[in-house]
XYZ file of N, CA and C in Angstrom:
258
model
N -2.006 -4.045 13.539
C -2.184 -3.956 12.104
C -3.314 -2.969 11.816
N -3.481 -2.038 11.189
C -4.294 -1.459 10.501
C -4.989 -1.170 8.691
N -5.879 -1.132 8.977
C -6.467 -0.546 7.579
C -5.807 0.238 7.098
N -5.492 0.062 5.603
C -4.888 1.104 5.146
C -5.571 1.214 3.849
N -5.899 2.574 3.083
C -6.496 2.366 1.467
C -4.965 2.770 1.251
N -5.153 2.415 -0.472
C -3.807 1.998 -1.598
C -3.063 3.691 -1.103
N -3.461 4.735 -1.137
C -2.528 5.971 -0.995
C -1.939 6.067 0.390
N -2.370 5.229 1.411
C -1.878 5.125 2.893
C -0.585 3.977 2.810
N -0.779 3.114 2.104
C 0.066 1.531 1.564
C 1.269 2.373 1.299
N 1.158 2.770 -0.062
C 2.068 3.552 -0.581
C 2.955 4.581 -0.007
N 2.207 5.394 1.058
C 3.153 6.605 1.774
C 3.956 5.454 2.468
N 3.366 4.709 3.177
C 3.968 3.905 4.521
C 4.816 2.948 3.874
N 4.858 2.898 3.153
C 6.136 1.666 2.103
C 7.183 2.776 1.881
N 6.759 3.698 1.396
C 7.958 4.915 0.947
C 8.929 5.198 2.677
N 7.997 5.624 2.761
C 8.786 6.246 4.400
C 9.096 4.892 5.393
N 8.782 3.772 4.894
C 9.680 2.683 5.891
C 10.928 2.591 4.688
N 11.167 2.817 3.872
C 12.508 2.997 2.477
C 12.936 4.031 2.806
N 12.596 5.065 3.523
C 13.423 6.394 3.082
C 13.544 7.169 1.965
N 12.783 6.877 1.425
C 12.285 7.605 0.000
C 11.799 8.942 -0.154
N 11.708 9.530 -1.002
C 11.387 10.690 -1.429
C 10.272 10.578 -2.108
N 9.162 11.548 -2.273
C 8.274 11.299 -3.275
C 9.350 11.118 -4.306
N 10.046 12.121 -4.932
C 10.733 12.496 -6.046
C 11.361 11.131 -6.487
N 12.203 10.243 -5.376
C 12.536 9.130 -5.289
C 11.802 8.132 -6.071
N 10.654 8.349 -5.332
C 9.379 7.417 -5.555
C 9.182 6.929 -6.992
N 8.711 8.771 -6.959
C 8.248 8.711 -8.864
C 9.459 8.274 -9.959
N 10.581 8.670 -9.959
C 11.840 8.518 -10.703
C 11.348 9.008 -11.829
N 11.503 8.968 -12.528
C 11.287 9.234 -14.495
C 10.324 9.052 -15.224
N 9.170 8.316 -13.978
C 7.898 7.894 -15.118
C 6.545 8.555 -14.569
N 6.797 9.567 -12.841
C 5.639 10.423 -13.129
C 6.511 11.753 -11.975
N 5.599 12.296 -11.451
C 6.120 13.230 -10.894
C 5.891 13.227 -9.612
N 6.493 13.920 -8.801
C 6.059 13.767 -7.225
C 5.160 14.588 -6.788
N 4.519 14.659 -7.194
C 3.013 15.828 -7.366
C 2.077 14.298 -7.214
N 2.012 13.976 -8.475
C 1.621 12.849 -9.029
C 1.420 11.759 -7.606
N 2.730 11.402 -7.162
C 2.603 10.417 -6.147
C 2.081 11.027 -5.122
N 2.100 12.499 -4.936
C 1.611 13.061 -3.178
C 0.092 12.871 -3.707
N -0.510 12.793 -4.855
C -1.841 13.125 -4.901
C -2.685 11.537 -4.808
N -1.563 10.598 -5.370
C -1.850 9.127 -5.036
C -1.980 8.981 -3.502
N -0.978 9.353 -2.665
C -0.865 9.269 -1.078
C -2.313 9.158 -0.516
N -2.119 10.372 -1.091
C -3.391 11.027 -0.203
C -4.713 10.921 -1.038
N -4.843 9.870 -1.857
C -5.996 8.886 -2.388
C -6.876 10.031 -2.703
N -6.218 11.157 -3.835
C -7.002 12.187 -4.091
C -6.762 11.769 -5.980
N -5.807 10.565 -6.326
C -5.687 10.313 -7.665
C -5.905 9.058 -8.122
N -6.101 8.316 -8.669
C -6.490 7.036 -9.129
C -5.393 6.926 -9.712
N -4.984 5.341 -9.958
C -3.383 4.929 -10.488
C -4.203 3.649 -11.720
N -3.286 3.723 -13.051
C -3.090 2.848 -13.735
C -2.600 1.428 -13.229
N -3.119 0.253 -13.931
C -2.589 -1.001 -13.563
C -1.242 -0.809 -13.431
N -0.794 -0.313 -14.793
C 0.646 -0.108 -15.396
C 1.792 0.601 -14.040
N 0.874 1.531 -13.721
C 1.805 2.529 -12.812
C 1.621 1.872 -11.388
N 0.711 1.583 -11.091
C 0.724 0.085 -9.964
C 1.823 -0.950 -9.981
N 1.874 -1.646 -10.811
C 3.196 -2.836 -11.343
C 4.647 -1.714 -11.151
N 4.612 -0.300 -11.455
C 5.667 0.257 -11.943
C 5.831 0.440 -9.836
N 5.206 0.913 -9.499
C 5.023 1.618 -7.930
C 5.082 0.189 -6.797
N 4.560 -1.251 -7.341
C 4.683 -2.087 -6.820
C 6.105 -2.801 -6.618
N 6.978 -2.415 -8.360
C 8.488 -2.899 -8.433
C 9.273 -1.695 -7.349
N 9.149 -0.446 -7.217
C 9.907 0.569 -6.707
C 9.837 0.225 -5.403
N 8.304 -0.495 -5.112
C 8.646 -0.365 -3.196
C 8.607 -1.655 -2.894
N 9.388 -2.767 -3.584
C 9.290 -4.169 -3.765
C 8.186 -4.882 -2.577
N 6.994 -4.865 -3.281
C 5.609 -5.562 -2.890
C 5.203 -6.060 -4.033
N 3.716 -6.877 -3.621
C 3.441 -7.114 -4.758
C 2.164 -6.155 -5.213
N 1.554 -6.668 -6.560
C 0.799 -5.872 -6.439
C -0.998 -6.459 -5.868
N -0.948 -7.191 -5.382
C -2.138 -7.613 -4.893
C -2.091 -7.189 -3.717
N -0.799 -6.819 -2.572
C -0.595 -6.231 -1.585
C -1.246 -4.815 -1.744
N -1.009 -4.425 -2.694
C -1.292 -2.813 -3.186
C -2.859 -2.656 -2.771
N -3.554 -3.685 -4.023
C -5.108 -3.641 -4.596
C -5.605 -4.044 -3.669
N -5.138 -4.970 -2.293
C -6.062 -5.606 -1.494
C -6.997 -4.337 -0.773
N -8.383 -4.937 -0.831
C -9.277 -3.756 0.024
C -9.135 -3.531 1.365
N -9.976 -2.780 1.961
C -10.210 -2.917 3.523
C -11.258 -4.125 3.707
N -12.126 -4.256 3.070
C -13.011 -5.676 3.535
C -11.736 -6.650 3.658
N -10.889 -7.156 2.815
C -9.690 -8.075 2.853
C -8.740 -7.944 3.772
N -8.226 -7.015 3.906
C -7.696 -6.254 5.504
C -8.425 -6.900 6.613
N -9.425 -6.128 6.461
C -10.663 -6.859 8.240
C -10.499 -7.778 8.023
N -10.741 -8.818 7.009
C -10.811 -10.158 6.825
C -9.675 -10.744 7.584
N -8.688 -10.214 7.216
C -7.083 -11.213 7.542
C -7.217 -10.732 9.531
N -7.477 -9.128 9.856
C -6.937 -8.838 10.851
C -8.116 -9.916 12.027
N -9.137 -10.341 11.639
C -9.978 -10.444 12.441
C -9.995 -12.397 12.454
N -9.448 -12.543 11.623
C -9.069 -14.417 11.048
C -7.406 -14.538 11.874
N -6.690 -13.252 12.342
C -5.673 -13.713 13.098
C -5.856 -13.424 14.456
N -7.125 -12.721 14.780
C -7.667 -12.266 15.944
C -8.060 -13.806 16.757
N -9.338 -14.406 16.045
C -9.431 -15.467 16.383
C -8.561 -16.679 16.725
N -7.378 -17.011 15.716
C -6.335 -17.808 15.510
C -5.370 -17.475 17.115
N -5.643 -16.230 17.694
C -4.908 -15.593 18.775
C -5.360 -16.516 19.910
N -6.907 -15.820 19.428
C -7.740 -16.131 21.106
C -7.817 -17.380 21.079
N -7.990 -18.602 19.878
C -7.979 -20.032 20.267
C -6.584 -20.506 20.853
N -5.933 -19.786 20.506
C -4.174 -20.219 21.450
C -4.397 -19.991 23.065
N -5.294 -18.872 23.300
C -5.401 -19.132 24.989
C -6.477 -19.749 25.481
N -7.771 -20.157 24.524
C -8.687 -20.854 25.302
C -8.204 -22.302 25.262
């Protein structure tokens, strides 16, 4: 499992779909728009979050979760691992 920030989430949801940016965006922004989200060079609306969360069916707390919350989970199943073999 790795860290990912929200424009890494997003590429890697698209390309496990087979998607297109163009795909991506559909009618409500542009694929400019989403390559510049990718690559966490654009900030996203709640609105366009909910809209980007329905397209790559997640939710959106999946989206917003941080990397502190990330480490959190990866390192709480790390442990949960190692108490299975001690």
């Amino acid at each position: 499992m790795n860290i990912l920030s929200l424009g890494e989430k997003i590429k890697k949801l698209r390309k496990e779909k087979n998607m297109t940016l163009k795909e991506l965006a559909g009618d409500r922004i542009t694929a400019a728009q989403i390559s510049h989200i990718e690559r966490d060079k654009s900030h996203t609306s709640y609105e366009l979050l909910e809209y980007l969360s329905e397209r790559l069916d997640v939710s959106i707390d999946y989206l917003l979760e941080t990397k502190e919350m990330q480490s959190k989970k990866i390192t709480d199943n790390l442990i949960l691992e190692s108490e299975i073999y001690i």
